[in-house]
Tab-separated table of C-alpha atoms in Angstrom:
chain	number	residue	atom	x	y	z
A	1	MET	CA	-12.025	12.776	-4.310
A	2	GLU	CA	-13.968	19.524	-8.116
A	3	GLN	CA	-14.479	20.586	-11.365
A	4	GLU	CA	-17.057	22.742	-12.372
A	5	SER	CA	-18.775	24.127	-15.435
A	6	ARG	CA	-21.854	26.177	-16.130
A	7	LEU	CA	-24.854	24.682	-17.896
A	8	THR	CA	-24.979	25.828	-21.481
A	9	GLU	CA	-27.893	25.975	-23.868
A	10	SER	CA	-25.989	24.537	-26.818
A	11	ARG	CA	-23.495	21.767	-26.122
A	12	PRO	CA	-22.152	20.186	-22.913
A	13	ALA	CA	-19.400	22.218	-21.279
A	14	PRO	CA	-16.176	20.298	-20.715
A	15	PRO	CA	-16.112	18.990	-17.141
A	16	GLY	CA	-13.825	20.855	-14.766
A	17	THR	CA	-13.813	24.255	-16.389
A	18	THR	CA	-15.599	26.510	-13.871
A	19	ARG	CA	-16.863	26.380	-10.309
A	20	PRO	CA	-20.640	26.589	-10.272
A	21	GLY	CA	-22.595	28.035	-7.400
A	22	GLY	CA	-26.188	28.001	-6.255
A	23	ARG	CA	-28.607	25.656	-7.974
A	24	THR	CA	-26.024	24.571	-10.547
A	25	ALA	CA	-23.732	23.327	-7.773
A	26	LYS	CA	-26.593	21.436	-6.123
A	27	VAL	CA	-27.571	19.805	-9.418
A	28	ARG	CA	-23.995	18.790	-10.094
A	29	ARG	CA	-23.546	17.395	-6.605
A	30	ALA	CA	-26.728	15.335	-6.858
A	31	VAL	CA	-25.790	13.977	-10.285
A	32	LEU	CA	-22.225	13.075	-9.294
A	33	ASP	CA	-23.426	11.402	-6.104
A	34	ALA	CA	-25.911	9.377	-8.154
A	35	THR	CA	-23.152	8.500	-10.616
A	36	LEU	CA	-20.871	7.265	-7.844
A	37	GLU	CA	-23.621	5.090	-6.384
A	38	ALA	CA	-24.481	3.668	-9.798
A	39	LEU	CA	-20.844	2.828	-10.515
A	40	ALA	CA	-20.535	1.102	-7.147
A	41	ASP	CA	-23.731	-0.880	-7.693
A	42	THR	CA	-23.597	-1.865	-11.349
A	43	GLY	CA	-20.306	-0.707	-12.890
A	44	PHE	CA	-19.526	1.509	-15.853
A	45	HIS	CA	-21.106	-0.519	-18.630
A	46	ALA	CA	-24.524	-0.372	-16.969
A	47	LEU	CA	-24.345	3.394	-16.374
A	48	ASN	CA	-27.581	4.876	-17.718
A	49	MET	CA	-28.135	8.620	-18.116
A	50	ASP	CA	-31.900	8.427	-17.619
A	51	ARG	CA	-31.528	6.465	-14.388
A	52	ILE	CA	-28.874	8.878	-13.131
A	53	ALA	CA	-31.239	11.789	-13.766
A	54	ALA	CA	-34.057	10.039	-11.918
A	55	ALA	CA	-31.851	9.123	-8.958
A	56	ALA	CA	-30.563	12.687	-8.726
A	57	GLY	CA	-34.019	14.237	-9.081
A	58	VAL	CA	-32.850	16.182	-12.123
A	59	GLY	CA	-34.390	16.536	-15.559
A	60	LYS	CA	-32.992	14.257	-18.245
A	61	THR	CA	-32.380	17.157	-20.598
A	62	THR	CA	-30.176	18.824	-17.979
A	63	VAL	CA	-28.057	15.697	-17.550
A	64	TYR	CA	-27.680	15.124	-21.296
A	65	ARG	CA	-26.924	18.799	-21.952
A	66	ARG	CA	-24.397	19.165	-19.141
A	67	TRP	CA	-22.598	15.791	-19.284
A	68	GLY	CA	-23.491	14.422	-22.697
A	69	SER	CA	-22.732	10.748	-22.045
A	70	PRO	CA	-21.754	8.257	-19.343
A	71	VAL	CA	-18.135	9.067	-20.186
A	72	GLY	CA	-18.817	12.710	-19.351
A	73	LEU	CA	-20.280	11.698	-16.014
A	74	VAL	CA	-17.285	9.546	-15.107
A	75	THR	CA	-14.848	12.244	-16.234
A	76	ASP	CA	-16.496	14.879	-14.054
A	77	LEU	CA	-16.737	12.487	-11.124
A	78	LEU	CA	-12.996	11.809	-11.312
A	79	HIS	CA	-12.260	15.545	-11.234
A	80	ASP	CA	-14.530	15.848	-8.219
A	81	MET	CA	-12.938	12.914	-6.411
A	82	ALA	CA	-9.467	14.371	-6.919
A	83	GLU	CA	-10.428	17.674	-5.351
A	84	GLN	CA	-12.404	16.087	-2.519
A	85	SER	CA	-9.580	13.734	-1.483
A	86	LEU	CA	-7.897	14.258	1.856
A	87	PRO	CA	-4.892	16.601	1.892
A	88	ALA	CA	-1.376	15.260	2.224
A	89	SER	CA	-0.134	14.424	5.694
A	90	ASP	CA	2.704	16.146	7.539
A	91	THR	CA	3.825	13.773	10.269
A	92	GLY	CA	7.291	15.296	10.591
A	93	SER	CA	9.088	12.443	8.826
A	94	LEU	CA	9.101	11.037	5.332
A	95	PRO	CA	8.463	7.434	6.471
A	96	GLY	CA	5.449	8.640	8.455
A	97	ASP	CA	4.103	10.637	5.532
A	98	LEU	CA	4.544	7.738	3.107
A	99	ARG	CA	2.815	5.382	5.519
A	100	ALA	CA	-0.093	7.821	5.693
A	101	ASN	CA	-0.203	7.928	1.896
A	102	ALA	CA	-0.107	4.140	1.586
A	103	GLU	CA	-2.808	3.717	4.210
A	104	LEU	CA	-5.056	6.233	2.463
A	105	VAL	CA	-4.698	4.340	-0.821
A	106	ARG	CA	-5.137	0.963	0.880
A	107	ALA	CA	-8.203	2.003	2.871
A	108	THR	CA	-9.850	3.542	-0.195
A	109	LEU	CA	-9.328	0.489	-2.380
A	110	ALA	CA	-10.312	-1.920	0.407
A	111	ASP	CA	-13.543	-0.052	1.109
A	112	PRO	CA	-16.414	-2.040	-0.466
A	113	ARG	CA	-18.091	0.989	-2.041
A	114	MET	CA	-15.054	2.973	-3.125
A	115	GLY	CA	-13.260	-0.157	-4.277
A	116	ALA	CA	-16.200	-0.919	-6.540
A	117	VAL	CA	-16.131	2.635	-7.883
A	118	PHE	CA	-12.437	2.411	-8.699
A	119	ARG	CA	-12.904	-0.929	-10.431
A	120	ALA	CA	-15.614	0.704	-12.530
A	121	VAL	CA	-13.568	3.743	-13.522
A	122	ILE	CA	-10.518	1.592	-14.302
A	123	ALA	CA	-12.752	-0.507	-16.560
A	124	ALA	CA	-14.060	2.672	-18.192
A	125	ALA	CA	-10.521	3.952	-18.749
A	126	ALA	CA	-9.556	0.665	-20.388
A	127	CYS	CA	-12.109	1.157	-23.153
A	128	ASP	CA	-12.403	4.937	-23.528
A	129	GLU	CA	-9.610	7.427	-24.137
A	130	GLU	CA	-11.447	10.331	-22.498
A	131	CYS	CA	-11.935	8.287	-19.330
A	132	ALA	CA	-8.296	7.245	-19.476
A	133	ARG	CA	-7.201	10.887	-19.601
A	134	ALA	CA	-9.521	11.734	-16.716
A	135	LEU	CA	-8.187	8.857	-14.621
A	136	ALA	CA	-4.601	9.891	-15.361
A	137	GLY	CA	-5.527	13.442	-14.379
A	138	PHE	CA	-7.032	12.213	-11.120
A	139	TYR	CA	-3.849	10.423	-10.159
A	140	ARG	CA	-1.611	13.289	-11.271
A	141	THR	CA	-3.619	15.663	-9.063
A	142	ARG	CA	-3.180	13.361	-6.090
A	143	LEU	CA	0.536	12.855	-6.761
A	144	ASP	CA	1.071	16.606	-7.024
A	145	ALA	CA	-0.753	17.098	-3.714
A	146	TRP	CA	1.567	14.637	-1.963
A	147	ALA	CA	4.822	15.642	-3.705
A	148	PRO	CA	5.801	18.157	-0.973
A	149	VAL	CA	6.221	15.335	1.565
A	150	VAL	CA	9.132	14.007	-0.504
A	151	THR	CA	10.601	17.471	-1.003
A	152	ARG	CA	10.522	18.035	2.754
A	153	GLY	CA	12.070	14.621	3.344
A	154	ALA	CA	14.918	15.403	0.964
A	155	ALA	CA	15.505	18.708	2.736
A	156	ARG	CA	15.792	16.795	6.035
A	157	GLY	CA	18.289	14.387	4.468
A	158	GLU	CA	15.953	11.383	4.645
A	159	VAL	CA	16.413	10.693	0.925
A	160	PRO	CA	19.005	12.009	-1.534
A	161	ALA	CA	18.701	15.486	-2.985
A	162	GLY	CA	17.040	15.384	-6.380
A	163	THR	CA	14.740	12.477	-5.518
A	164	ASP	CA	11.764	12.588	-7.882
A	165	PRO	CA	8.689	12.929	-5.644
A	166	LEU	CA	6.265	11.487	-8.166
A	167	GLU	CA	8.366	8.406	-8.859
A	168	LEU	CA	8.741	7.668	-5.151
A	169	LEU	CA	5.008	8.093	-4.549
A	170	ARG	CA	4.193	5.861	-7.519
A	171	ALA	CA	6.486	3.191	-6.070
A	172	VAL	CA	4.528	3.293	-2.820
A	173	SER	CA	1.102	2.870	-4.384
A	174	ALA	CA	1.953	0.593	-7.318
A	175	PRO	CA	2.027	-2.673	-5.310
A	176	LEU	CA	-1.348	-1.802	-3.804
A	177	TYR	CA	-2.956	-1.160	-7.184
A	178	TYR	CA	-1.397	-4.323	-8.593
A	179	ARG	CA	-3.030	-6.436	-5.898
A	180	PHE	CA	-6.272	-4.522	-6.270
A	181	ALA	CA	-6.629	-4.485	-10.051
A	182	VAL	CA	-4.604	-7.465	-11.295
A	183	THR	CA	-4.360	-10.242	-8.719
A	184	HIS	CA	-7.374	-9.304	-6.549
A	185	GLU	CA	-5.464	-10.149	-3.388
A	186	GLU	CA	-6.300	-8.859	0.071
A	187	LEU	CA	-5.066	-5.383	0.912
A	188	ASP	CA	-4.095	-5.286	4.566
A	189	GLY	CA	-1.798	-3.106	6.633
A	190	ALA	CA	1.162	-5.410	6.120
A	191	VAL	CA	0.943	-4.941	2.353
A	192	ALA	CA	0.999	-1.166	2.735
A	193	GLU	CA	3.932	-1.309	5.150
A	194	ARG	CA	5.975	-3.494	2.788
A	195	ALA	CA	5.280	-1.099	-0.068
A	196	VAL	CA	6.561	1.845	1.969
A	197	THR	CA	9.623	-0.055	3.194
A	198	ALA	CA	10.594	-1.142	-0.315
A	199	ALA	CA	10.014	2.289	-1.844
A	200	LEU	CA	12.026	4.020	0.886
A	201	ALA	CA	14.915	1.579	0.519
A	202	ALA	CA	15.035	2.233	-3.212
A	203	ALA	CA	14.801	5.991	-2.687
A	204	ARG	CA	17.633	6.003	-0.138
A	205	ASP	CA	19.741	4.072	-2.634
A	206	GLY	CA	19.216	6.837	-5.187
A	207	VAL	CA	16.923	4.883	-7.501
A	208	PHE	CA	14.528	7.818	-7.911
A	209	VAL	CA	17.105	10.596	-8.207
A	210	ARG	CA	16.626	12.628	-11.363
A	211	ASP	CA	19.538	12.896	-13.761
A	212	GLY	CA	21.844	15.554	-12.396
A	213	GLY	CA	19.920	15.638	-9.133
A	214	ARG	CA	22.757	14.714	-6.797
A	215	GLU	CA	24.948	17.524	-5.626
Protein backbone atom coordinates (compact mmCIF):
# COMPACT_ATOMS: atom_id res chain seq x y z
CA MET A 1 0.00 0.00 0.00
CA GLU A 2 1.91 7.76 0.05
CA GLN A 3 1.79 10.42 2.25
CA GLU A 4 4.34 12.80 2.63
CA SER A 5 5.47 15.65 4.83
CA ARG A 6 8.56 17.78 5.15
CA LEU A 7 10.83 17.52 8.16
CA THR A 8 10.28 20.43 10.49
CA GLU A 9 12.55 21.88 13.12
CA SER A 10 9.84 22.25 15.75
CA ARG A 11 7.22 19.52 15.97
CA PRO A 12 6.45 16.43 13.85
CA ALA A 13 4.46 17.22 10.72
CA PRO A 14 1.22 15.27 10.41
CA PRO A 15 1.81 12.23 8.19
CA GLY A 16 0.41 12.48 4.68
CA THR A 17 0.49 16.22 4.20
CA THR A 18 3.10 16.76 1.47
CA ARG A 19 5.13 14.74 -1.00
CA PRO A 20 8.80 14.94 -0.13
CA GLY A 21 11.55 14.61 -2.68
CA GLY A 22 15.27 14.01 -2.62
CA ARG A 23 16.88 13.00 0.65
CA THR A 24 13.65 13.45 2.60
CA ALA A 25 11.91 10.88 0.40
CA LYS A 26 14.79 8.43 0.83
CA VAL A 27 14.75 8.85 4.61
CA ARG A 28 11.01 8.33 4.73
CA ARG A 29 11.20 5.26 2.52
CA ALA A 30 13.92 3.70 4.66
CA VAL A 31 12.04 4.41 7.89
CA LEU A 32 8.71 3.07 6.61
CA ASP A 33 10.38 -0.05 5.23
CA ALA A 34 12.02 -0.61 8.62
CA THR A 35 8.67 -0.04 10.33
CA LEU A 36 6.95 -2.61 8.12
CA GLU A 37 9.64 -5.20 8.83
CA ALA A 38 9.48 -4.53 12.56
CA LEU A 39 5.70 -4.89 12.61
CA ALA A 40 5.95 -8.17 10.71
CA ASP A 41 8.63 -9.50 13.05
CA THR A 42 7.52 -8.34 16.48
CA GLY A 43 4.15 -6.57 16.23
CA PHE A 44 3.01 -3.11 17.25
CA HIS A 45 3.61 -3.29 20.99
CA ALA A 46 7.31 -4.03 20.49
CA LEU A 47 7.79 -1.19 17.98
CA ASN A 48 10.80 0.82 19.16
CA MET A 49 11.75 4.19 17.66
CA ASP A 50 15.46 3.80 18.37
CA ARG A 51 15.59 0.39 16.69
CA ILE A 52 13.65 1.71 13.70
CA ALA A 53 16.18 4.52 13.32
CA ALA A 54 19.08 2.08 13.50
CA ALA A 55 17.52 -0.32 11.00
CA ALA A 56 16.82 2.54 8.59
CA GLY A 57 20.28 4.07 8.99
CA VAL A 58 18.71 7.34 10.11
CA GLY A 59 19.45 9.52 13.12
CA LYS A 60 17.17 9.05 16.11
CA THR A 61 16.43 12.75 16.32
CA THR A 62 15.14 12.71 12.74
CA VAL A 63 12.77 9.82 13.46
CA TYR A 64 11.46 11.37 16.69
CA ARG A 65 11.08 14.80 15.08
CA ARG A 66 9.35 13.56 11.94
CA TRP A 67 7.12 10.78 13.35
CA GLY A 68 7.01 11.49 17.06
CA SER A 69 5.93 8.04 18.26
CA PRO A 70 5.27 4.47 17.13
CA VAL A 71 1.70 5.57 16.41
CA GLY A 72 3.05 8.18 14.00
CA LEU A 73 5.09 5.54 12.23
CA VAL A 74 2.12 3.21 11.83
CA THR A 75 -0.12 6.06 10.67
CA ASP A 76 2.34 7.10 7.96
CA LEU A 77 2.92 3.51 6.92
CA LEU A 78 -0.82 3.00 6.42
CA HIS A 79 -1.00 6.09 4.20
CA ASP A 80 1.93 4.73 2.22
CA MET A 81 0.41 1.27 1.87
CA ALA A 82 -2.85 2.73 0.58
CA GLU A 83 -1.11 4.66 -2.16
CA GLN A 84 1.23 1.81 -3.08
CA SER A 85 -1.57 -0.76 -3.44
CA LEU A 86 -2.34 -2.15 -6.87
CA PRO A 87 -4.91 -0.23 -8.93
CA ALA A 88 -8.40 -1.58 -9.44
CA SER A 89 -8.91 -4.18 -12.14
CA ASP A 90 -10.98 -3.77 -15.29
CA THR A 91 -11.75 -7.26 -16.55
CA GLY A 92 -14.81 -6.19 -18.55
CA SER A 93 -17.34 -7.65 -16.11
CA LEU A 94 -18.35 -6.94 -12.55
CA PRO A 95 -17.96 -10.57 -11.40
CA GLY A 96 -14.44 -10.60 -12.83
CA ASP A 97 -13.54 -7.32 -11.16
CA LEU A 98 -14.93 -8.45 -7.80
CA ARG A 99 -13.02 -11.71 -8.04
CA ALA A 100 -9.85 -9.73 -8.68
CA ASN A 101 -10.61 -7.58 -5.64
CA ALA A 102 -11.29 -10.59 -3.43
CA GLU A 103 -8.14 -12.34 -4.60
CA LEU A 104 -6.04 -9.25 -3.90
CA VAL A 105 -7.40 -9.06 -0.35
CA ARG A 106 -7.04 -12.82 0.16
CA ALA A 107 -3.49 -12.99 -1.17
CA THR A 108 -2.40 -10.01 0.94
CA LEU A 109 -3.83 -11.40 4.17
CA ALA A 110 -2.56 -14.92 3.45
CA ASP A 111 0.97 -13.70 2.77
CA PRO A 112 3.10 -14.48 5.86
CA ARG A 113 4.76 -11.06 5.99
CA MET A 114 1.85 -8.84 5.01
CA GLY A 115 -0.57 -10.87 7.10
CA ALA A 116 1.64 -10.24 10.12
CA VAL A 117 1.74 -6.53 9.31
CA PHE A 118 -2.03 -6.32 9.10
CA ARG A 119 -2.44 -8.18 12.38
CA ALA A 120 -0.10 -5.64 13.94
CA VAL A 121 -1.88 -2.57 12.60
CA ILE A 122 -5.29 -3.99 13.54
CA ALA A 123 -3.95 -4.50 17.06
CA ALA A 124 -2.64 -0.93 17.06
CA ALA A 125 -6.00 0.41 15.89
CA ALA A 126 -7.76 -1.48 18.68
CA CYS A 127 -5.87 0.46 21.34
CA ASP A 128 -5.16 3.85 19.74
CA GLU A 129 -7.65 6.24 18.17
CA GLU A 130 -5.11 7.81 15.81
CA CYS A 131 -4.18 4.38 14.46
CA ALA A 132 -7.86 3.54 14.15
CA ARG A 133 -8.45 6.65 12.04
CA ALA A 134 -5.43 5.83 9.89
CA LEU A 135 -6.62 2.26 9.35
CA ALA A 136 -10.10 3.49 8.44
CA GLY A 137 -8.50 5.95 6.03
CA PHE A 138 -6.46 3.16 4.45
CA TYR A 139 -9.55 1.10 3.76
CA ARG A 140 -11.57 4.09 2.55
CA THR A 141 -8.80 4.91 0.06
CA ARG A 142 -8.85 1.36 -1.25
CA LEU A 143 -12.66 1.25 -1.44
CA ASP A 144 -12.72 4.54 -3.34
CA ALA A 145 -10.13 3.18 -5.78
CA TRP A 146 -12.29 0.13 -6.53
CA ALA A 147 -15.70 1.88 -6.52
CA PRO A 148 -15.66 2.50 -10.31
CA VAL A 149 -15.86 -1.25 -10.99
CA VAL A 150 -19.33 -1.27 -9.41
CA THR A 151 -20.38 1.89 -11.22
CA ARG A 152 -19.36 0.32 -14.52
CA GLY A 153 -21.18 -2.88 -13.62
CA ALA A 154 -24.37 -0.97 -12.88
CA ALA A 155 -24.07 0.84 -16.20
CA ARG A 156 -23.85 -2.56 -17.94
CA GLY A 157 -26.94 -3.76 -16.08
CA GLU A 158 -25.06 -6.35 -14.02
CA VAL A 159 -26.46 -4.92 -10.77
CA PRO A 160 -29.35 -2.51 -10.18
CA ALA A 161 -28.92 1.20 -10.75
CA GLY A 162 -28.12 2.98 -7.51
CA THR A 163 -26.10 0.10 -6.06
CA ASP A 164 -23.77 1.51 -3.41
CA PRO A 165 -20.24 0.61 -4.57
CA LEU A 166 -18.69 0.80 -1.12
CA GLU A 167 -21.29 -1.44 0.49
CA LEU A 168 -20.89 -4.07 -2.22
CA LEU A 169 -17.10 -4.00 -1.93
CA ARG A 170 -17.31 -4.25 1.86
CA ALA A 171 -19.55 -7.31 1.48
CA VAL A 172 -16.89 -8.96 -0.67
CA SER A 173 -14.01 -8.43 1.74
CA ALA A 174 -15.82 -8.76 5.07
CA PRO A 175 -15.87 -12.60 5.15
CA LEU A 176 -12.16 -12.64 4.38
CA TYR A 177 -11.30 -10.25 7.20
CA TYR A 178 -13.56 -12.16 9.58
CA ARG A 179 -11.65 -15.38 8.96
CA PHE A 180 -8.36 -13.53 9.12
CA ALA A 181 -8.88 -11.44 12.25
CA VAL A 182 -11.53 -13.30 14.28
CA THR A 183 -11.55 -17.03 13.59
CA HIS A 184 -8.01 -17.38 12.16
CA GLU A 185 -9.24 -19.83 9.53
CA GLU A 186 -7.45 -20.61 6.29
CA LEU A 187 -7.97 -18.17 3.45
CA ASP A 188 -8.05 -20.08 0.19
CA GLY A 189 -9.48 -19.39 -3.24
CA ALA A 190 -12.77 -21.09 -2.41
CA VAL A 191 -13.36 -18.65 0.44
CA ALA A 192 -12.81 -15.68 -1.87
CA GLU A 193 -15.10 -17.15 -4.53
CA ARG A 194 -17.91 -17.72 -2.02
CA ALA A 195 -17.58 -14.16 -0.79
CA VAL A 196 -17.94 -12.80 -4.32
CA THR A 197 -20.86 -15.10 -5.14
CA ALA A 198 -22.76 -14.12 -1.99
CA ALA A 199 -22.09 -10.40 -2.41
CA LEU A 200 -23.16 -10.45 -6.06
CA ALA A 201 -26.36 -12.34 -5.26
CA ALA A 202 -27.25 -9.76 -2.62
CA ALA A 203 -26.39 -6.89 -4.96
CA ARG A 204 -28.52 -8.29 -7.78
CA ASP A 205 -31.39 -8.59 -5.32
CA GLY A 206 -31.10 -4.87 -4.57
CA VAL A 207 -29.70 -5.23 -1.06
CA PHE A 208 -27.09 -2.52 -1.62
CA VAL A 209 -29.26 -0.05 -3.54
CA ARG A 210 -29.25 3.37 -1.93
CA ASP A 211 -32.57 4.87 -0.91
CA GLY A 212 -34.12 6.33 -4.03
CA GLY A 213 -31.49 4.65 -6.19
CA ARG A 214 -33.81 2.58 -8.36
CA GLU A 215 -35.27 4.28 -11.37
